[in-house]
mmCIF file of C-alpha atoms in Angstrom:
data_model
loop_
_atom_site.group_PDB
_atom_site.id
_atom_site.type_symbol
_atom_site.label_atom_id
_atom_site.label_comp_id
_atom_site.label_asym_id
_atom_site.label_seq_id
_atom_site.Cartn_x
_atom_site.Cartn_y
_atom_site.Cartn_z
ATOM 1 C CA MET A 1 -17.122 3.994 28.979
ATOM 2 C CA SER A 2 -17.474 1.448 26.178
ATOM 3 C CA LYS A 3 -15.937 1.984 22.756
ATOM 4 C CA LYS A 4 -18.082 2.519 19.679
ATOM 5 C CA VAL A 5 -17.419 -0.093 17.020
ATOM 6 C CA LYS A 6 -17.958 0.622 13.355
ATOM 7 C CA ALA A 7 -18.636 -2.599 11.438
ATOM 8 C CA ILE A 8 -19.562 -3.851 7.996
ATOM 9 C CA VAL A 9 -22.856 -5.708 8.323
ATOM 10 C CA PHE A 10 -24.504 -8.046 5.843
ATOM 11 C CA THR A 11 -28.128 -7.288 6.703
ATOM 12 C CA ASN A 12 -29.772 -9.607 4.159
ATOM 13 C CA PRO A 13 -28.595 -11.618 1.152
ATOM 14 C CA GLY A 14 -26.896 -9.140 -1.186
ATOM 15 C CA GLU A 15 -27.319 -6.186 1.205
ATOM 16 C CA ILE A 16 -24.419 -4.395 2.950
ATOM 17 C CA GLU A 17 -24.455 -1.615 5.545
ATOM 18 C CA LEU A 18 -21.931 0.161 7.760
ATOM 19 C CA ASN A 19 -23.301 0.235 11.314
ATOM 20 C CA THR A 20 -22.154 1.214 14.800
ATOM 21 C CA PHE A 21 -22.332 -0.867 18.008
ATOM 22 C CA ASP A 22 -21.102 -0.741 21.595
ATOM 23 C CA LEU A 23 -18.054 -2.832 22.417
ATOM 24 C CA PRO A 24 -18.360 -4.476 25.848
ATOM 25 C CA PRO A 25 -15.547 -3.916 28.361
ATOM 26 C CA CYS A 26 -12.332 -5.893 28.050
ATOM 27 C CA GLY A 27 -12.410 -9.079 30.114
ATOM 28 C CA PRO A 28 -9.574 -10.052 32.491
ATOM 29 C CA ASP A 29 -8.086 -12.544 30.002
ATOM 30 C CA GLU A 30 -8.964 -10.599 26.848
ATOM 31 C CA ILE A 31 -7.314 -8.076 24.564
ATOM 32 C CA VAL A 32 -8.951 -5.190 22.723
ATOM 33 C CA CYS A 33 -7.387 -4.399 19.362
ATOM 34 C CA GLU A 34 -7.951 -1.443 17.085
ATOM 35 C CA THR A 35 -8.148 -2.401 13.416
ATOM 36 C CA ILE A 36 -5.693 -0.782 11.034
ATOM 37 C CA TYR A 37 -6.579 -2.810 7.936
ATOM 38 C CA SER A 38 -9.002 -5.639 7.258
ATOM 39 C CA PHE A 39 -8.610 -7.925 4.271
ATOM 40 C CA VAL A 40 -11.501 -9.364 2.285
ATOM 41 C CA SER A 41 -11.503 -13.058 1.450
ATOM 42 C CA PRO A 42 -13.692 -12.753 -1.665
ATOM 43 C CA GLY A 43 -14.738 -16.382 -2.052
ATOM 44 C CA THR A 44 -15.863 -16.822 1.549
ATOM 45 C CA GLU A 45 -17.391 -13.406 2.107
ATOM 46 C CA LEU A 46 -19.285 -13.328 -1.186
ATOM 47 C CA ARG A 47 -20.551 -16.840 -0.486
ATOM 48 C CA VAL A 48 -22.037 -15.871 2.877
ATOM 49 C CA LEU A 49 -23.350 -12.611 1.394
ATOM 50 C CA SER A 50 -25.332 -14.670 -1.120
ATOM 51 C CA GLY A 51 -27.206 -16.418 1.689
ATOM 52 C CA VAL A 52 -26.023 -20.001 1.193
ATOM 53 C CA LYS A 53 -24.672 -22.551 3.647
ATOM 54 C CA GLU A 54 -23.139 -20.856 6.718
ATOM 55 C CA SER A 55 -25.245 -17.705 6.485
ATOM 56 C CA LYS A 56 -28.685 -19.308 6.288
ATOM 57 C CA GLY A 57 -30.821 -17.916 9.081
ATOM 58 C CA LYS A 58 -27.981 -15.788 10.488
ATOM 59 C CA PHE A 59 -28.567 -12.363 8.955
ATOM 60 C CA PRO A 60 -27.653 -9.713 10.007
ATOM 61 C CA PHE A 61 -24.011 -10.484 10.757
ATOM 62 C CA ILE A 62 -20.504 -9.049 10.585
ATOM 63 C CA PRO A 63 -18.393 -10.927 7.989
ATOM 64 C CA GLY A 64 -14.676 -11.410 7.647
ATOM 65 C CA TYR A 65 -11.832 -13.265 9.356
ATOM 66 C CA SER A 66 -8.714 -11.320 8.371
ATOM 67 C CA TRP A 67 -7.444 -8.103 9.936
ATOM 68 C CA VAL A 68 -4.301 -6.405 11.192
ATOM 69 C CA GLY A 69 -4.382 -4.084 14.190
ATOM 70 C CA ARG A 70 -2.737 -2.851 17.352
ATOM 71 C CA VAL A 71 -3.423 -3.704 20.995
ATOM 72 C CA VAL A 72 -5.165 -0.827 22.800
ATOM 73 C CA GLU A 73 -6.274 -2.588 25.999
ATOM 74 C CA VAL A 74 -4.982 -5.618 27.922
ATOM 75 C CA GLY A 75 -6.989 -7.601 30.469
ATOM 76 C CA ARG A 76 -5.704 -7.407 34.030
ATOM 77 C CA ASP A 77 -4.818 -11.123 34.222
ATOM 78 C CA LEU A 78 -2.821 -11.319 30.976
ATOM 79 C CA LYS A 79 0.954 -11.415 30.819
ATOM 80 C CA GLY A 80 3.245 -10.827 27.859
ATOM 81 C CA TRP A 81 1.064 -8.360 25.991
ATOM 82 C CA GLU A 82 1.816 -4.651 25.677
ATOM 83 C CA LEU A 83 -0.176 -1.681 24.441
ATOM 84 C CA GLY A 84 0.789 -0.965 20.847
ATOM 85 C CA ASP A 85 1.690 -4.567 19.946
ATOM 86 C CA LEU A 86 0.935 -5.186 16.276
ATOM 87 C CA VAL A 87 -1.156 -8.290 15.632
ATOM 88 C CA THR A 88 -2.904 -10.276 12.949
ATOM 89 C CA GLY A 89 -6.308 -11.651 13.881
ATOM 90 C CA GLY A 90 -9.249 -13.618 12.587
ATOM 91 C CA ALA A 91 -12.558 -14.204 14.322
ATOM 92 C CA SER A 92 -13.547 -11.971 17.244
ATOM 93 C CA ILE A 93 -15.799 -12.352 20.263
ATOM 94 C CA PRO A 94 -19.269 -11.503 18.869
ATOM 95 C CA ILE A 95 -20.723 -8.068 19.541
ATOM 96 C CA SER A 96 -24.067 -7.966 21.315
ATOM 97 C CA GLY A 97 -26.932 -7.153 18.967
ATOM 98 C CA VAL A 98 -25.513 -8.584 15.744
ATOM 99 C CA GLY A 99 -24.411 -11.983 14.478
ATOM 100 C CA SER A 100 -20.904 -12.931 13.432
ATOM 101 C CA LEU A 101 -19.473 -14.716 10.395
ATOM 102 C CA TRP A 102 -16.768 -14.197 11.677
ATOM 103 C CA GLY A 103 -16.695 -10.637 12.927
ATOM 104 C CA GLY A 104 -13.456 -9.476 11.337
ATOM 105 C CA GLN A 105 -14.766 -6.486 9.385
ATOM 106 C CA ALA A 106 -14.944 -4.116 12.350
ATOM 107 C CA SER A 107 -12.969 -1.225 13.798
ATOM 108 C CA TYR A 108 -12.325 -2.882 17.194
ATOM 109 C CA HIS A 109 -12.044 -6.493 18.319
ATOM 110 C CA ARG A 110 -12.292 -8.251 21.664
ATOM 111 C CA VAL A 111 -10.300 -11.472 21.561
ATOM 112 C CA SER A 112 -8.941 -14.025 23.982
ATOM 113 C CA GLY A 113 -5.316 -13.534 24.898
ATOM 114 C CA TYR A 114 -4.687 -17.268 25.283
ATOM 115 C CA ASP A 115 -6.046 -19.201 22.317
ATOM 116 C CA GLY A 116 -4.104 -17.812 19.347
ATOM 117 C CA SER A 117 -6.973 -15.651 18.116
ATOM 118 C CA VAL A 118 -4.344 -12.964 17.595
ATOM 119 C CA LEU A 119 -0.663 -13.438 16.831
ATOM 120 C CA LYS A 120 2.072 -10.883 17.260
ATOM 121 C CA LEU A 121 3.764 -9.427 14.197
ATOM 122 C CA PRO A 122 7.500 -8.688 14.133
ATOM 123 C CA ALA A 123 8.399 -5.619 16.172
ATOM 124 C CA GLY A 124 8.719 -2.464 14.094
ATOM 125 C CA SER A 125 7.045 -3.991 11.049
ATOM 126 C CA ASP A 126 4.726 -2.205 8.659
ATOM 127 C CA PRO A 127 1.215 -3.634 9.280
ATOM 128 C CA TRP A 128 0.418 -3.307 5.576
ATOM 129 C CA ASP A 129 3.001 -6.000 4.814
ATOM 130 C CA TYR A 130 0.948 -8.546 6.770
ATOM 131 C CA ILE A 131 -2.574 -7.947 5.464
ATOM 132 C CA THR A 132 -2.651 -11.349 3.719
ATOM 133 C CA VAL A 133 -1.611 -13.542 6.664
ATOM 134 C CA GLU A 134 -4.988 -15.090 7.503
ATOM 135 C CA VAL A 135 -6.002 -15.851 3.906
ATOM 136 C CA ALA A 136 -2.526 -16.914 2.798
ATOM 137 C CA SER A 137 -2.427 -19.346 5.738
ATOM 138 C CA ILE A 138 -5.391 -21.259 4.315
ATOM 139 C CA ALA A 139 -3.547 -21.776 1.039
ATOM 140 C CA TRP A 140 -0.372 -22.654 2.949
ATOM 141 C CA ARG A 141 -2.182 -25.403 4.862
ATOM 142 C CA GLY A 142 -3.637 -26.871 1.670
ATOM 143 C CA VAL A 143 -0.253 -26.935 -0.029
ATOM 144 C CA THR A 144 1.744 -28.315 2.890
ATOM 145 C CA CYS A 145 -0.813 -31.076 3.517
ATOM 146 C CA ALA A 146 0.228 -32.456 0.120
ATOM 147 C CA TYR A 147 3.952 -32.495 1.023
ATOM 148 C CA PRO A 148 5.179 -31.036 -2.294
ATOM 149 C CA ALA A 149 8.763 -31.831 -3.240
ATOM 150 C CA PRO A 150 11.121 -29.916 -5.543
ATOM 151 C CA GLY A 151 10.626 -30.967 -9.143
ATOM 152 C CA GLU A 152 7.115 -32.331 -8.753
ATOM 153 C CA THR A 153 4.390 -31.106 -11.095
ATOM 154 C CA ALA A 154 1.335 -29.465 -9.534
ATOM 155 C CA VAL A 155 -1.862 -28.200 -11.159
ATOM 156 C CA VAL A 156 -4.016 -25.568 -9.455
ATOM 157 C CA ILE A 157 -7.582 -25.252 -10.721
ATOM 158 C CA GLY A 158 -8.982 -21.788 -10.073
ATOM 159 C CA GLN A 159 -6.932 -18.627 -9.617
ATOM 160 C CA GLY A 160 -9.077 -16.710 -7.201
ATOM 161 C CA LEU A 161 -7.184 -15.591 -4.140
ATOM 162 C CA ILE A 162 -6.839 -19.025 -2.495
ATOM 163 C CA GLY A 163 -5.850 -20.704 -5.754
ATOM 164 C CA ALA A 164 -3.392 -17.946 -6.616
ATOM 165 C CA LEU A 165 -1.740 -18.145 -3.201
ATOM 166 C CA SER A 166 -1.623 -21.944 -3.470
ATOM 167 C CA ALA A 167 0.309 -21.612 -6.706
ATOM 168 C CA ARG A 168 2.615 -19.122 -5.007
ATOM 169 C CA TRP A 169 3.402 -21.503 -2.135
ATOM 170 C CA LEU A 170 3.893 -24.448 -4.493
ATOM 171 C CA ILE A 171 6.500 -22.406 -6.350
ATOM 172 C CA GLN A 172 8.135 -21.660 -2.983
ATOM 173 C CA HIS A 173 8.404 -25.417 -2.464
ATOM 174 C CA GLY A 174 10.155 -25.850 -5.803
ATOM 175 C CA ALA A 175 7.260 -27.457 -7.654
ATOM 176 C CA ARG A 176 6.595 -26.993 -11.350
ATOM 177 C CA VAL A 177 3.189 -25.305 -11.353
ATOM 178 C CA ILE A 178 0.438 -25.224 -13.980
ATOM 179 C CA VAL A 179 -2.705 -23.183 -13.364
ATOM 180 C CA THR A 180 -6.049 -22.759 -15.053
ATOM 181 C CA ASP A 181 -8.859 -20.215 -14.735
ATOM 182 C CA ILE A 182 -11.537 -18.644 -16.921
ATOM 183 C CA VAL A 183 -10.360 -15.081 -16.164
ATOM 184 C CA GLU A 184 -7.401 -13.914 -18.239
ATOM 185 C CA ALA A 185 -6.279 -11.300 -15.699
ATOM 186 C CA ARG A 186 -5.818 -14.041 -13.121
ATOM 187 C CA LEU A 187 -3.803 -16.125 -15.552
ATOM 188 C CA GLU A 188 -1.594 -13.139 -16.292
ATOM 189 C CA ARG A 189 -0.935 -12.642 -12.572
ATOM 190 C CA ALA A 190 0.082 -16.299 -12.321
ATOM 191 C CA ARG A 191 2.498 -15.877 -15.223
ATOM 192 C CA GLN A 192 4.052 -12.885 -13.482
ATOM 193 C CA TRP A 193 4.474 -14.992 -10.358
ATOM 194 C CA GLY A 194 6.423 -17.613 -12.295
ATOM 195 C CA VAL A 195 4.137 -20.540 -13.078
ATOM 196 C CA ALA A 196 5.290 -22.953 -15.759
ATOM 197 C CA ALA A 197 2.020 -22.623 -17.688
ATOM 198 C CA ALA A 198 -1.288 -20.765 -17.403
ATOM 199 C CA VAL A 199 -4.112 -22.447 -19.327
ATOM 200 C CA GLU A 200 -7.477 -20.954 -20.218
ATOM 201 C CA GLY A 201 -10.272 -22.763 -18.411
ATOM 202 C CA GLY A 202 -13.852 -23.526 -19.375
ATOM 203 C CA LEU A 203 -12.992 -24.858 -22.843
ATOM 204 C CA SER A 204 -13.929 -28.250 -24.213
ATOM 205 C CA ASP A 205 -10.236 -29.125 -24.463
ATOM 206 C CA THR A 206 -8.929 -27.514 -21.256
ATOM 207 C CA ARG A 207 -7.901 -30.921 -19.895
ATOM 208 C CA GLU A 208 -5.943 -31.747 -23.018
ATOM 209 C CA ARG A 209 -4.274 -28.327 -22.986
ATOM 210 C CA ILE A 210 -3.131 -28.911 -19.404
ATOM 211 C CA LEU A 211 -1.908 -32.437 -20.173
ATOM 212 C CA ASN A 212 0.230 -31.029 -22.969
ATOM 213 C CA PHE A 213 2.415 -29.705 -20.138
ATOM 214 C CA CYS A 214 2.294 -32.919 -18.054
ATOM 215 C CA PRO A 215 1.466 -35.878 -20.329
ATOM 216 C CA ARG A 216 1.272 -38.437 -17.484
ATOM 217 C CA GLY A 217 -0.722 -36.110 -15.249
ATOM 218 C CA ALA A 218 0.208 -34.178 -12.131
ATOM 219 C CA ASP A 219 1.739 -35.321 -8.864
ATOM 220 C CA ILE A 220 -0.463 -32.807 -7.028
ATOM 221 C CA VAL A 221 -3.780 -31.274 -8.078
ATOM 222 C CA ILE A 222 -5.319 -28.513 -5.966
ATOM 223 C CA GLU A 223 -8.988 -27.782 -6.666
ATOM 224 C CA ALA A 224 -9.696 -24.176 -5.676
ATOM 225 C CA SER A 225 -12.434 -23.180 -8.123
ATOM 226 C CA SER A 226 -15.415 -24.185 -5.930
ATOM 227 C CA SER A 227 -17.111 -25.527 -9.053
ATOM 228 C CA VAL A 228 -18.323 -29.053 -9.774
ATOM 229 C CA SER A 229 -16.700 -28.884 -13.196
ATOM 230 C CA GLY A 230 -13.417 -27.918 -11.538
ATOM 231 C CA ALA A 231 -13.649 -30.881 -9.168
ATOM 232 C CA GLN A 232 -14.340 -33.239 -12.059
ATOM 233 C CA LEU A 233 -11.391 -31.825 -13.964
ATOM 234 C CA ALA A 234 -9.171 -32.210 -10.905
ATOM 235 C CA GLY A 235 -9.851 -35.925 -10.633
ATOM 236 C CA SER A 236 -8.964 -36.415 -14.290
ATOM 237 C CA LEU A 237 -5.533 -34.801 -14.048
ATOM 238 C CA LEU A 238 -3.845 -37.028 -11.495
ATOM 239 C CA ARG A 239 -0.625 -38.778 -12.460
ATOM 240 C CA GLN A 240 -1.029 -42.060 -14.329
ATOM 241 C CA PRO A 241 0.936 -45.183 -13.385
ATOM 242 C CA ALA A 242 4.318 -45.528 -15.023
ATOM 243 C CA PRO A 243 4.506 -48.269 -17.690
ATOM 244 C CA ARG A 244 6.639 -50.421 -15.360
ATOM 245 C CA VAL A 245 5.528 -49.522 -11.881
ATOM 246 C CA MET A 246 7.896 -51.869 -10.010
ATOM 247 C CA ASN A 247 10.925 -50.348 -11.751
ATOM 248 C CA THR A 248 9.802 -46.741 -11.409
ATOM 249 C CA SER A 249 12.032 -44.520 -9.318
ATOM 250 C CA TYR A 250 9.856 -42.338 -7.088
ATOM 251 C CA PRO A 251 11.361 -39.374 -5.222
ATOM 252 C CA VAL A 252 11.438 -40.786 -1.696
ATOM 253 C CA THR A 253 12.478 -39.366 1.646
ATOM 254 C CA ALA A 254 11.859 -40.809 5.083
ATOM 255 C CA MET A 255 9.378 -38.050 5.888
ATOM 256 C CA HIS A 256 7.505 -37.981 2.596
ATOM 257 C CA SER A 257 7.663 -41.495 1.152
ATOM 258 C CA ASN A 258 3.957 -42.337 1.595
ATOM 259 C CA ALA A 259 2.816 -39.020 0.148
ATOM 260 C CA HIS A 260 5.096 -39.314 -2.867
ATOM 261 C CA PHE A 261 4.091 -42.846 -3.804
ATOM 262 C CA TRP A 262 0.576 -41.731 -4.681
ATOM 263 C CA PRO A 263 -0.554 -38.587 -6.484
ATOM 264 C CA ARG A 264 -2.378 -36.136 -4.206
ATOM 265 C CA LEU A 265 -5.707 -34.433 -4.806
ATOM 266 C CA VAL A 266 -6.462 -31.485 -2.494
ATOM 267 C CA PHE A 267 -9.924 -29.926 -2.291
ATOM 268 C CA LEU A 268 -9.226 -26.387 -1.101
ATOM 269 C CA ALA A 269 -12.690 -24.996 -1.794
ATOM 270 C CA THR A 270 -16.252 -24.891 -0.505
ATOM 271 C CA TYR A 271 -19.100 -26.017 -2.762
ATOM 272 C CA SER A 272 -22.652 -24.717 -2.870
ATOM 273 C CA GLN A 273 -23.717 -27.855 -4.761
ATOM 274 C CA THR A 274 -23.387 -31.404 -3.500
ATOM 275 C CA LEU A 275 -20.125 -32.849 -4.748
ATOM 276 C CA GLN A 276 -19.860 -36.590 -5.278
ATOM 277 C CA MET A 277 -16.842 -38.348 -6.693
ATOM 278 C CA GLY A 278 -16.136 -42.048 -6.690
ATOM 279 C CA PRO A 279 -13.002 -43.935 -7.747
ATOM 280 C CA ASP A 280 -14.097 -43.799 -11.379
ATOM 281 C CA GLY A 281 -13.578 -40.035 -11.265
ATOM 282 C CA LEU A 282 -9.846 -40.452 -10.674
ATOM 283 C CA SER A 283 -8.909 -41.010 -14.306
ATOM 284 C CA GLY A 284 -7.184 -44.372 -14.288
ATOM 285 C CA THR A 285 -4.658 -43.620 -11.584
ATOM 286 C CA GLU A 286 -3.611 -46.672 -9.562
ATOM 287 C CA GLY A 287 -4.336 -44.831 -6.339
ATOM 288 C CA ALA A 288 -4.493 -41.359 -4.859
ATOM 289 C CA VAL A 289 -4.393 -39.505 -1.566
ATOM 290 C CA VAL A 290 -7.485 -37.265 -1.369
ATOM 291 C CA LEU A 291 -7.310 -34.405 1.121
ATOM 292 C CA LYS A 292 -9.805 -31.842 2.382
ATOM 293 C CA PRO A 293 -7.846 -29.695 4.838
ATOM 294 C CA LEU A 294 -9.627 -28.028 7.702
ATOM 295 C CA ASP A 295 -9.088 -24.370 8.585
ATOM 296 C CA ARG A 296 -5.638 -22.866 9.073
ATOM 297 C CA THR A 297 -3.879 -23.542 12.351
ATOM 298 C CA VAL A 298 -1.780 -21.302 14.561
ATOM 299 C CA ASP A 299 1.324 -23.015 13.156
ATOM 300 C CA ASP A 300 0.224 -22.256 9.581
ATOM 301 C CA ARG A 301 -0.265 -18.598 10.479
ATOM 302 C CA LEU A 302 3.106 -18.375 12.202
ATOM 303 C CA ALA A 303 4.770 -19.948 9.157
ATOM 304 C CA VAL A 304 3.213 -17.380 6.841
ATOM 305 C CA ILE A 305 4.182 -14.493 9.138
ATOM 306 C CA GLU A 306 7.784 -15.683 8.922
ATOM 307 C CA LEU A 307 7.629 -16.139 5.138
ATOM 308 C CA ILE A 308 6.328 -12.599 4.765
ATOM 309 C CA ARG A 309 9.058 -11.318 7.064
ATOM 310 C CA ARG A 310 11.577 -12.951 4.725
ATOM 311 C CA GLY A 311 10.014 -11.296 1.675
ATOM 312 C CA ALA A 312 8.267 -14.348 0.179
ATOM 313 C CA LEU A 313 4.898 -12.594 -0.253
ATOM 314 C CA PRO A 314 5.112 -8.799 -0.633
ATOM 315 C CA ALA A 315 1.738 -7.167 -0.046
ATOM 316 C CA GLY A 316 2.236 -5.210 -3.262
ATOM 317 C CA ASP A 317 2.003 -8.436 -5.246
ATOM 318 C CA ILE A 318 -1.600 -8.755 -4.053
ATOM 319 C CA LEU A 319 -2.770 -5.169 -3.601
ATOM 320 C CA THR A 320 -1.218 -1.737 -4.037
ATOM 321 C CA LYS A 321 -3.289 0.316 -1.580
ATOM 322 C CA PRO A 322 -6.185 0.079 0.880
ATOM 323 C CA THR A 323 -9.742 1.266 0.302
ATOM 324 C CA PRO A 324 -11.605 3.500 2.788
ATOM 325 C CA VAL A 325 -14.097 1.380 4.684
ATOM 326 C CA ASP A 326 -16.876 3.861 3.858
ATOM 327 C CA LYS A 327 -16.823 2.383 0.330
ATOM 328 C CA ALA A 328 -17.514 -1.136 1.556
ATOM 329 C CA GLN A 329 -20.948 -1.478 -0.014
ATOM 330 C CA SER A 330 -19.806 -0.650 -3.544
ATOM 331 C CA ILE A 331 -16.609 -2.686 -3.182
ATOM 332 C CA TYR A 332 -18.406 -5.920 -2.283
ATOM 333 C CA LEU A 333 -20.737 -5.478 -5.233
ATOM 334 C CA GLN A 334 -17.780 -4.873 -7.542
ATOM 335 C CA LEU A 335 -16.056 -7.995 -6.251
ATOM 336 C CA ARG A 336 -19.233 -9.952 -6.933
ATOM 337 C CA ASP A 337 -20.091 -8.499 -10.329
ATOM 338 C CA HIS A 338 -16.614 -7.910 -11.820
ATOM 339 C CA PRO A 339 -14.272 -10.709 -10.703
ATOM 340 C CA ASP A 340 -12.129 -10.034 -13.761
ATOM 341 C CA GLN A 341 -11.341 -6.536 -12.468
ATOM 342 C CA TYR A 342 -11.281 -6.967 -8.680
ATOM 343 C CA SER A 343 -9.551 -9.874 -6.976
ATOM 344 C CA ALA A 344 -8.429 -8.456 -3.619
ATOM 345 C CA VAL A 345 -9.481 -5.633 -1.307
ATOM 346 C CA ALA A 346 -8.206 -4.334 2.015
ATOM 347 C CA PHE A 347 -10.179 -1.763 3.981
ATOM 348 C CA GLU A 348 -8.477 1.017 5.914
ATOM 349 C CA TRP A 349 -10.175 1.826 9.223
#
């Protein structure tokens, strides 16, 4: 007898329902997991809810790529999995009768047991502690692609969830971090997390205010605002050449020497408008490494699981309690309409 799956469904742009479907039987190399909590990635999920880019022509679909659950069924050919194992997961095998972008906001998930779709959490852990793994891994990948070194100056543009977590990981790497955003509550969170400076965005002199804290520019700039203005600002904040380049002492290690010679610009955002930037947009720097990381990898996710286990990202720093999934419709609308009040949500299933 198949399980009934409750799922959040985006039925049309701006429209959210909670529907029920049949979950097909577990395949021989699959796992069925019961969701305990699912975490909302506001930027991604609100973007697809609006009907742009990925979601065009795909309504209705189940959104979401971040959930924590327990294994309730193991395919007959799988080894090494046990009923009750706690896992973090992302995309799921689509459910018949509804689309998937990416199927995470559901009460049950069928996933492959071989491809890293789900990763085990430490035995005996509290699943609530790991609700941020999938989203935090995206920020982790963006930060580590830039090879930050202790003492370097980094600017993060945008303090939505990905930008905030990027600042958090840069601090973990020992960087001196400056952030900017147009929402004061987000800047206050960054101050509480220990950034060197939090600068109000959207002003005519925002660039100059940031450069007051790094007069020659930043070694690393992470653009996480998803705005064209943010991207333009990012290119203008890169480190300028030293007055005597040949005599400048750069922080060099065998592993990181190439990355440290040039300032690094990381685009850790998705844009609804076409973004074009030529060399003239890089503000007089003698050169730069420009990065657009792809999605998180299994290694990124494993790294974040371990960092959380060590206490580097307490769930309470992001969110104090879950929200019943029956309130999903109102919660998504609040995230969309009041970003100054709501920055993170986890549903309890």
